[in-house]
Amino acid sequence: EPIVIKFARLGRTSFRTIKNNRDYLKNRAASNWLYMSRIASLKEYAFMKALNDRGFPTPTPIDANRHGIVMSLVKAYPMVNVKGLGNPEAVYNQLIDLIIRFAEHGLVHGDFNEFNLMINDDEEVTVIDFPQMVSTVHPNAQYYFQRDVECVQRFFTKRFRLCFEGVPVLEND
């Protein structure tokens, strides 16, 4: 059965940005990119496992070691490559429901956009890429939640000319 191995390479091009924007170092003053990549992989694996165990549409995590994660192959296309959908409104609603469901489980994806979403021929969505996920009590959770919603809305406005009337809010929805 085909599998995917994802290797994290944090910091190779933007080491300072990663150190400033992610909480991998906690109280450590310094570290190298391989250590941070290992922490990112373990964090992503843990989120993927917990979400998959709770029925979220993620690849099935198999194992993690060092800065690599082994997972099932998702038989789908990156959403960014999709030019047409049979029912874009239903897919949009599915994505907003996922963002809200993450929040109901105490999480905000933090990078929920067309590059981290896979869609199959039946228009079922799979979410990928979790190392930037934060808790709903994180100081920037509201910002990340709104950014996730805005990314989805921007994509569906540009690609499928959809218009939206209300926006989910972390505290309310």
Coordinates of C-alpha atoms in Angstrom, one line a residue:
E1 CA 0.0 0.0 0.0
P2 CA 1.4 3.4 -0.9
I3 CA 2.5 5.7 1.9
V4 CA 3.9 9.2 2.3
I5 CA 6.9 10.2 4.2
K6 CA 7.1 13.9 5.1
F7 CA 10.4 15.4 6.2
A8 CA 10.4 18.6 8.1
R9 CA 13.2 21.1 7.3
L10 CA 12.4 24.0 9.5
G11 CA 14.7 26.9 9.4
R12 CA 16.7 26.1 6.4
T13 CA 15.5 29.3 4.7
S14 CA 13.9 31.2 7.4
F15 CA 15.4 30.1 10.7
R16 CA 14.7 33.4 12.6
T17 CA 11.1 33.5 11.4
I18 CA 10.5 30.0 12.7
K19 CA 12.1 30.8 16.0
N20 CA 10.0 33.9 16.5
N21 CA 6.6 32.5 15.2
R22 CA 6.5 29.0 16.6
D23 CA 6.8 27.9 20.2
Y24 CA 9.1 24.9 19.6
L25 CA 12.0 26.3 21.7
K26 CA 9.9 27.2 24.8
N27 CA 12.6 28.4 27.3
R28 CA 15.7 27.4 25.3
A29 CA 17.8 30.2 24.1
A30 CA 19.3 28.4 21.1
S31 CA 18.9 25.4 18.9
N32 CA 19.6 24.1 15.5
W33 CA 17.3 23.5 12.6
L34 CA 17.3 19.7 12.9
Y35 CA 16.2 19.8 16.5
M36 CA 13.4 22.2 15.6
S37 CA 12.4 20.0 12.7
R38 CA 12.2 17.0 15.0
I39 CA 10.0 18.9 17.4
A40 CA 7.7 20.1 14.6
S41 CA 7.4 16.5 13.2
L42 CA 6.5 15.1 16.6
K43 CA 4.0 17.8 17.2
E44 CA 2.4 17.4 13.8
Y45 CA 2.2 13.6 14.2
A46 CA 0.6 14.0 17.6
F47 CA -2.1 16.4 16.2
M48 CA -2.7 14.2 13.2
K49 CA -3.1 11.1 15.4
A50 CA -5.5 12.8 17.8
L51 CA -7.6 14.3 15.0
N52 CA -7.7 11.1 13.0
D53 CA -8.7 9.1 16.1
R54 CA -11.6 11.6 16.5
G55 CA -12.9 11.2 13.0
F56 CA -11.4 14.3 11.4
P57 CA -10.5 13.9 7.7
T58 CA -6.7 13.7 7.9
P59 CA -4.2 11.2 6.5
T60 CA -3.8 8.2 8.7
P61 CA -0.6 8.7 10.7
I62 CA 1.6 5.6 10.9
D63 CA 4.7 6.6 12.7
A64 CA 7.1 9.5 13.4
N65 CA 10.9 9.3 13.8
R66 CA 13.4 12.1 14.0
H67 CA 12.2 14.8 11.6
G68 CA 10.0 12.5 9.4
I69 CA 6.4 11.4 9.6
V70 CA 5.0 8.3 7.8
M71 CA 1.3 8.6 6.8
S72 CA -1.2 7.1 4.4
L73 CA -1.4 8.4 0.9
V74 CA -4.5 10.6 0.4
K75 CA -6.1 9.8 -3.0
A76 CA -7.0 13.4 -3.7
Y77 CA -5.8 16.6 -5.3
P78 CA -4.5 19.8 -3.7
M79 CA -7.4 22.2 -3.5
V80 CA -5.1 24.9 -5.1
N81 CA -5.1 22.9 -8.3
V82 CA -8.8 22.4 -8.6
K83 CA -10.4 24.6 -11.3
G84 CA -14.0 23.5 -11.0
L85 CA -16.3 21.9 -8.4
G86 CA -19.7 20.4 -8.9
N87 CA -21.0 22.1 -5.8
P88 CA -18.6 24.8 -4.5
E89 CA -21.1 26.0 -1.9
A90 CA -21.2 22.5 -0.3
V91 CA -17.4 22.3 -0.2
Y92 CA -17.2 25.8 1.3
N93 CA -19.7 24.8 4.0
Q94 CA -17.8 21.6 4.6
L95 CA -14.6 23.6 5.2
I96 CA -16.2 26.2 7.5
D97 CA -17.7 23.3 9.4
L98 CA -14.3 21.8 9.8
I99 CA -12.8 25.1 11.1
I100 CA -15.6 25.3 13.7
R101 CA -15.3 21.6 14.6
F102 CA -11.5 22.1 15.2
A103 CA -12.5 25.0 17.6
E104 CA -15.1 22.9 19.3
H105 CA -12.3 20.4 20.1
G106 CA -10.1 23.3 21.4
L107 CA -7.9 23.8 18.3
V108 CA -7.2 26.3 15.6
H109 CA -5.4 25.0 12.5
G110 CA -3.6 28.2 11.9
D111 CA -2.8 27.6 8.2
F112 CA -6.2 26.4 6.8
N113 CA -5.9 27.3 3.1
E114 CA -6.1 25.8 -0.4
F115 CA -2.5 24.6 -0.1
N116 CA -3.2 22.5 3.0
L117 CA -6.5 21.0 1.8
M118 CA -6.9 18.0 -0.5
I119 CA -10.1 17.2 -2.3
N120 CA -11.1 14.0 -4.1
D121 CA -13.5 13.3 -7.0
D122 CA -16.4 13.0 -4.6
E123 CA -15.6 16.5 -3.3
E124 CA -14.6 15.2 0.1
V125 CA -11.9 17.2 1.9
T126 CA -8.8 16.0 3.7
V127 CA -6.8 18.4 5.9
I128 CA -3.0 18.2 6.0
D129 CA -0.1 20.1 7.6
F130 CA -0.6 20.6 11.3
P131 CA 2.7 21.8 13.0
Q132 CA 1.3 25.4 13.4
M133 CA -1.9 24.3 15.1
V134 CA -2.7 26.1 18.4
S135 CA -5.1 25.8 21.2
T136 CA -8.2 28.0 21.3
V137 CA -6.8 29.5 24.5
H138 CA -3.6 30.6 22.8
P139 CA -3.1 34.4 22.9
N140 CA -3.4 34.6 19.1
A141 CA -6.1 32.0 18.6
Q142 CA -8.7 34.5 17.5
Y143 CA -6.4 36.0 14.9
Y144 CA -5.5 32.5 13.5
F145 CA -9.2 31.5 13.5
Q146 CA -10.2 34.6 11.5
R147 CA -7.3 34.1 9.1
D148 CA -8.3 30.5 8.5
V149 CA -11.9 31.6 7.7
E150 CA -10.7 34.5 5.5
C151 CA -8.3 32.3 3.5
V152 CA -11.2 29.9 2.7
Q153 CA -13.5 32.8 1.8
R154 CA -10.9 34.5 -0.3
F155 CA -10.2 31.3 -2.3
F156 CA -13.8 30.6 -2.9
T157 CA -14.5 34.2 -3.9
K158 CA -11.7 34.3 -6.4
R159 CA -12.0 30.8 -7.8
F160 CA -15.7 30.2 -7.7
R161 CA -17.2 33.8 -7.4
L162 CA -19.0 32.9 -4.2
C163 CA -20.3 35.7 -1.9
F164 CA -20.6 35.3 1.9
E165 CA -23.0 36.7 4.4
G166 CA -21.7 36.1 7.9
V167 CA -18.4 35.1 9.2
P168 CA -17.9 32.6 12.0
V169 CA -16.3 34.0 15.1
L170 CA -14.2 31.9 17.5
E171 CA -16.0 33.0 20.7
N172 CA -19.5 32.5 19.2
D173 CA -19.2 29.5 16.9

